[in-house]
Tab-separated table of C-alpha atoms in Angstrom:
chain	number	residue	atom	x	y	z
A	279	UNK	CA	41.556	212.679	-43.028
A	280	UNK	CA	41.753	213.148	-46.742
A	281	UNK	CA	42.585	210.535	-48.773
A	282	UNK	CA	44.912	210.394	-51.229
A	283	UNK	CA	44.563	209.642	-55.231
A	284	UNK	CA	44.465	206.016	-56.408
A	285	UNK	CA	47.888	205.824	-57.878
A	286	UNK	CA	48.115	204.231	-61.293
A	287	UNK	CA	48.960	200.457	-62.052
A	288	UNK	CA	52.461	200.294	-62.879
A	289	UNK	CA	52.468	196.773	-65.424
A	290	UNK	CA	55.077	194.685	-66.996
A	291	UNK	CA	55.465	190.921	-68.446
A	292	UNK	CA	57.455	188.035	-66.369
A	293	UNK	CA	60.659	187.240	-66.904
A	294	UNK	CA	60.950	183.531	-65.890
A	295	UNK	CA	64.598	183.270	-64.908
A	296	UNK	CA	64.295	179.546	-64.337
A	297	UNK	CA	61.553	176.731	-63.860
A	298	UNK	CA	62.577	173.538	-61.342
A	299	UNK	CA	60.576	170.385	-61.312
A	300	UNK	CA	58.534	168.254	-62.512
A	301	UNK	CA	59.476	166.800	-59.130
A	302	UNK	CA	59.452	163.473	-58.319
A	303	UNK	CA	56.275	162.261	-55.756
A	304	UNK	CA	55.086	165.717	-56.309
A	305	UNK	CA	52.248	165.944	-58.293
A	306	UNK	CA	51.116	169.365	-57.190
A	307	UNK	CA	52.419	172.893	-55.734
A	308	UNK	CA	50.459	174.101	-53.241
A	309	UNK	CA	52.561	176.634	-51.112
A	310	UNK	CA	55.904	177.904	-51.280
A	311	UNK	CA	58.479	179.603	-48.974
A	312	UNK	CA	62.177	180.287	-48.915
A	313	UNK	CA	64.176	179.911	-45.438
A	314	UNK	CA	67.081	181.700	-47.200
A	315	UNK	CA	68.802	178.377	-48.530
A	316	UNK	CA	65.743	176.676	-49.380
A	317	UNK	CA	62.923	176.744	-51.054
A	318	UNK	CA	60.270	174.627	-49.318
A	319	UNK	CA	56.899	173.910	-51.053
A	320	UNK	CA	53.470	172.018	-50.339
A	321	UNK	CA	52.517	169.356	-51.808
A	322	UNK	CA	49.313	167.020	-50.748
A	323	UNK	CA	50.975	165.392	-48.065
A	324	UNK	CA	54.385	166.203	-47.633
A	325	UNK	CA	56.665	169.664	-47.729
A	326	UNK	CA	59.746	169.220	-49.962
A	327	UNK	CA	62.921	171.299	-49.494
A	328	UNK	CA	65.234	172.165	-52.626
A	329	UNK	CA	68.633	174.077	-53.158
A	330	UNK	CA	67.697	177.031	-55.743
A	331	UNK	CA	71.018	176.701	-56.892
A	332	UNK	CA	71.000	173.004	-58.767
A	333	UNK	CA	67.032	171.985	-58.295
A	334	UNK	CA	67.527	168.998	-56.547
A	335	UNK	CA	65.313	168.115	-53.631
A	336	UNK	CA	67.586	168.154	-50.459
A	337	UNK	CA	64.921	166.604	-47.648
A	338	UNK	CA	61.117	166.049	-47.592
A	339	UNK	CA	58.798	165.902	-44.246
A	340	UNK	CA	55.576	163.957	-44.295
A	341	UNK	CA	52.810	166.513	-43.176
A	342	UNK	CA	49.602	167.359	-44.758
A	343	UNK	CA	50.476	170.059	-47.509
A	344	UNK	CA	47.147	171.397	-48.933
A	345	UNK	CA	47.603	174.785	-49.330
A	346	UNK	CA	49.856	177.828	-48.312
A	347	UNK	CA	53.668	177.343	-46.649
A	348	UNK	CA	55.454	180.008	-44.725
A	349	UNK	CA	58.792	180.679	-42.519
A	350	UNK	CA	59.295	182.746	-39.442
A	351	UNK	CA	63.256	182.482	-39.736
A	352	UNK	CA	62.702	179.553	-37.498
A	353	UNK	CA	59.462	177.729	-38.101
A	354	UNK	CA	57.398	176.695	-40.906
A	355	UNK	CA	53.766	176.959	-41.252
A	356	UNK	CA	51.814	175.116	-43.090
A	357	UNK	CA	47.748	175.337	-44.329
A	358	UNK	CA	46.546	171.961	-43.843
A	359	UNK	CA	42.535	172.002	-45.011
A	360	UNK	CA	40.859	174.209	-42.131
A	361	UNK	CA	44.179	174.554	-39.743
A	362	UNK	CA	47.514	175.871	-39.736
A	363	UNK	CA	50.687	173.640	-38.518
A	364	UNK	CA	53.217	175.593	-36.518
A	365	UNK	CA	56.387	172.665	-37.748
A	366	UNK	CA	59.982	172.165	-36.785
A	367	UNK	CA	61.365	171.991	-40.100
A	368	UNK	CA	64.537	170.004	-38.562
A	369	UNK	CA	62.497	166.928	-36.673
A	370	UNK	CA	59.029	167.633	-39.426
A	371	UNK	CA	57.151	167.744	-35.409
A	372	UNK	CA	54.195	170.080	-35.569
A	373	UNK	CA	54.331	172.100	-33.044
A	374	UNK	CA	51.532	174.204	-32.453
A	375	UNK	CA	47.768	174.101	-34.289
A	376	UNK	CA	45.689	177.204	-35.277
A	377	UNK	CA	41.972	177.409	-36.603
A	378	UNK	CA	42.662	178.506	-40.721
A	379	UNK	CA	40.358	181.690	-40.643
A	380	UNK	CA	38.822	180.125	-44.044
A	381	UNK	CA	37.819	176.885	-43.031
A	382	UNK	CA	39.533	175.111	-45.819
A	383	UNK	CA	39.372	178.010	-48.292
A	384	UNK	CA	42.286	179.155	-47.191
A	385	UNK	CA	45.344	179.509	-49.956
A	386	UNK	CA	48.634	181.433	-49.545
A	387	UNK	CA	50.483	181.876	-46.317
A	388	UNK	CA	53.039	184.495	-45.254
A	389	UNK	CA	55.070	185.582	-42.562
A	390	UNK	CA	55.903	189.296	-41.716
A	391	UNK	CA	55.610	191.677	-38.501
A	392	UNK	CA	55.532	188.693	-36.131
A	393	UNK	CA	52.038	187.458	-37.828
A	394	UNK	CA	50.775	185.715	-40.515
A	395	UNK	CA	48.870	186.586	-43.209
A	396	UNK	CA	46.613	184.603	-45.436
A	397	UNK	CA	45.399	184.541	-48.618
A	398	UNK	CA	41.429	183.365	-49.276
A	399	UNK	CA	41.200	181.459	-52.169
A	400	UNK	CA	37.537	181.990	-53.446
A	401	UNK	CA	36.955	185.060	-50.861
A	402	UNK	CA	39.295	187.182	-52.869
A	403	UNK	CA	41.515	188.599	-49.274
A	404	UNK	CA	43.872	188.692	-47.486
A	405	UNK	CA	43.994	188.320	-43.358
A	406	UNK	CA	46.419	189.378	-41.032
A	407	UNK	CA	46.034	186.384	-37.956
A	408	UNK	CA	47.776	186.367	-34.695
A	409	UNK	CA	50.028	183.041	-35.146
A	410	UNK	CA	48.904	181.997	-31.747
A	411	UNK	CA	45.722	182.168	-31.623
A	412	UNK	CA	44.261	182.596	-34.859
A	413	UNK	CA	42.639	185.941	-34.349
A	414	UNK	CA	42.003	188.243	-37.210
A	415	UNK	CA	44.147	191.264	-36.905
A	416	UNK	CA	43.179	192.684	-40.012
A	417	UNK	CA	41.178	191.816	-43.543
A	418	UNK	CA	42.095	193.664	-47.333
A	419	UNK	CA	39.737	192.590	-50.385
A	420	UNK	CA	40.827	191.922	-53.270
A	421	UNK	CA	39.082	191.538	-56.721
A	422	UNK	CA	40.723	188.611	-58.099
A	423	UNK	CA	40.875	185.082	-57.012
A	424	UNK	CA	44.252	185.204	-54.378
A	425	UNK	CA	46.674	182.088	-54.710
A	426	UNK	CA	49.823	182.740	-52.910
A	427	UNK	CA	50.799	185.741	-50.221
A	428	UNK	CA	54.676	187.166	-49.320
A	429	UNK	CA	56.053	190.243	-48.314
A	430	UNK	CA	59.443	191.939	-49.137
A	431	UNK	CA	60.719	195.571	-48.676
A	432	UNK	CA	58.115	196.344	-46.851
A	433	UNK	CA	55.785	195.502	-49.967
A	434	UNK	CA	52.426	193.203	-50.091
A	435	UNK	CA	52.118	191.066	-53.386
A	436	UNK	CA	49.738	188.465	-54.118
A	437	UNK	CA	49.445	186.353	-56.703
A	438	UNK	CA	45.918	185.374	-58.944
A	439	UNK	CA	44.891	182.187	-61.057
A	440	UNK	CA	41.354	182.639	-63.284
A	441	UNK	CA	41.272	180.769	-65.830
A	442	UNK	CA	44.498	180.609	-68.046
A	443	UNK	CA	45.540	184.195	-66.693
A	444	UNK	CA	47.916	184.494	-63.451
A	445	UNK	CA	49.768	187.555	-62.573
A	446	UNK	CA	51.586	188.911	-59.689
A	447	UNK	CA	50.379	191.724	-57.390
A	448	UNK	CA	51.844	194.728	-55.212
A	449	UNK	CA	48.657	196.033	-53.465
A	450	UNK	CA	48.749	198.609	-50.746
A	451	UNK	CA	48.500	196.948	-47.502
A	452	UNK	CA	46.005	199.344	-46.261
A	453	UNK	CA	43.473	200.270	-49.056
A	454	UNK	CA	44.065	196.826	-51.223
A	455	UNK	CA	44.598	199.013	-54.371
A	456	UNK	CA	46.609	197.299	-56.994
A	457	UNK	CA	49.944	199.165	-57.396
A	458	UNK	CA	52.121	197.242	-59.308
A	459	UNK	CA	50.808	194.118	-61.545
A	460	UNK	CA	53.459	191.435	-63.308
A	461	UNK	CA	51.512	189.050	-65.617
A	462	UNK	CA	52.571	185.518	-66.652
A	463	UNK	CA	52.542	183.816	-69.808
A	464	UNK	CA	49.002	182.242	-70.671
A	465	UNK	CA	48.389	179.660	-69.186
A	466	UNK	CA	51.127	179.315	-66.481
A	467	UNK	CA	49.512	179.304	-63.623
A	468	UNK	CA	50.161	180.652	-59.688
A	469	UNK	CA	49.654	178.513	-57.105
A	470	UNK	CA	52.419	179.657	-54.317
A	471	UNK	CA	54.015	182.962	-53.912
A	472	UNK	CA	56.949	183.785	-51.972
A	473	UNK	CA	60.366	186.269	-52.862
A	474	UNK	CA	63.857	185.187	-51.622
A	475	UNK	CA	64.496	188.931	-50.077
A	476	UNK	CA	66.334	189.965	-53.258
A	477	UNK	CA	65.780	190.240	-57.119
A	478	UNK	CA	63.702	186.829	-57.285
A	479	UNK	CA	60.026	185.909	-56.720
A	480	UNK	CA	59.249	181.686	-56.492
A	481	UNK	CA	56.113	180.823	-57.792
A	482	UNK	CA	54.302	177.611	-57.457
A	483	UNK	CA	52.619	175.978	-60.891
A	484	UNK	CA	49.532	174.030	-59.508
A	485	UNK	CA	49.245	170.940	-61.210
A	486	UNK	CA	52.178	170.982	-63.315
A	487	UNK	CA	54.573	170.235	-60.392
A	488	UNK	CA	57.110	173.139	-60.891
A	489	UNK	CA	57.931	175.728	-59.117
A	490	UNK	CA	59.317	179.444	-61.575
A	491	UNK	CA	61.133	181.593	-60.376
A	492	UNK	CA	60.623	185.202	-62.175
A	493	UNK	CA	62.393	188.211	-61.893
A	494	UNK	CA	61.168	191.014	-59.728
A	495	UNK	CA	61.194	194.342	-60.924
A	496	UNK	CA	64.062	196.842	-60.474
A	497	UNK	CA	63.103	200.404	-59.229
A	498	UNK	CA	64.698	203.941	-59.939
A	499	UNK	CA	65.016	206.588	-57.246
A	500	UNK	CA	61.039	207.663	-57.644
A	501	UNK	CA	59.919	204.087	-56.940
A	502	UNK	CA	59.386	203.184	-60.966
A	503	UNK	CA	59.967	200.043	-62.468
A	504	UNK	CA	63.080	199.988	-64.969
């Protein structure tokens, strides 16, 4: 089969519509997910929940929080060092333990087509596991450092941290060409990725405890940005 022509990188700047936190006994953002009232993030040892609406953190749930968060529409799962945590977000049980395909070097999580899909930190991918078992389903490279994994509309993005540069990524899920790139301010960094379905991406700051939530880009009828 032939294959097609890379298509071009469509880019644009971030628009941060609004940044939440410092938190309080939240030093970091690991992970972030949204379970459509919500937004959940990772942070060393415990998940916090907050309302998107005011910023205030609504309920917290002691479980190790290293890395990547993500939400089936009824569980959360949660990259603790070299496993994943299958958790019920109302009693903060786990559930259910996986093998992390990275062995610790394992970053953003994400939940779509009944699987999950993880970002490698230092490996530059992104895996496709079976949520039961673990098993690798399916592997696209990247060639920047990934941080944080979600899926809406049928569309991959990823986001990167190197250095003081961060940007978001559409890539297509089956080649791992870049399609679409956002970048962030300098120095604003991308530790979480995660969209709330609609017109907003949440994005987790690393070490500066906050999680910003930027605008994703509108499309016209040919599939531009406007």
């Amino acid at each position: 089969m032939k294959k097609s022509a890379k298509q071009s990188t469509q880019k644009s700047t971030a628009e941060i519509l609004r940044e939440y936190g410092p938190f309080p006994d939240a030093d970091r953002v690991n992970g972030v997910t949204f379970d459509g009232r919500h937004v959940w993030f990772a942070s060393g040892e415990r998940l916090h929940a907050f309302d998107p609406a005011d910023g205030k953190v609504q309920r917290s749930i002691e479980v190790a929080s290293h890395a990547g968060t993500a939400f089936d529409g009824e569980h959360l799962f949660q990259i603790a060092e070299d496993v994943i945590h299958k958790i019920d977000p109302r009693t903060g049980s786990i559930l259910a333990t996986i093998p992390a395909p990275g062995g610790g070097g394992d970053s953003g999580l994400a939940w779509a087509e009944g699987t999950l899909w993880v970002g490698q930190h230092r490996g530059r991918k992104i895996l496709q596991i079976d949520p039961e078992t673990g098993k690798i389903l399916r592997t696209i490279e990247s060639n920047r450092i990934v941080t944080g994994v979600t899926w809406v509309d049928d569309e991959l993005w990823h986001g990167t941290w190197e250095g003081d540069e961060s940007d978001l990524r559409r890539i297509d899920p089956e080649t791992g060409d870049v399609l679409e790139q956002i970048e962030m301010p300098a120095g604003t960094g991308v530790s979480g990725l995660e969209s709330d379905g609609h017109e907003r991406f949440f994005c987790g700051g690393g070490g500066s405890g906050t999680v910003r939530a930027v605008r994703r880009p509108k499309r016209d009828a040919a599939g531009r940005q406007r």
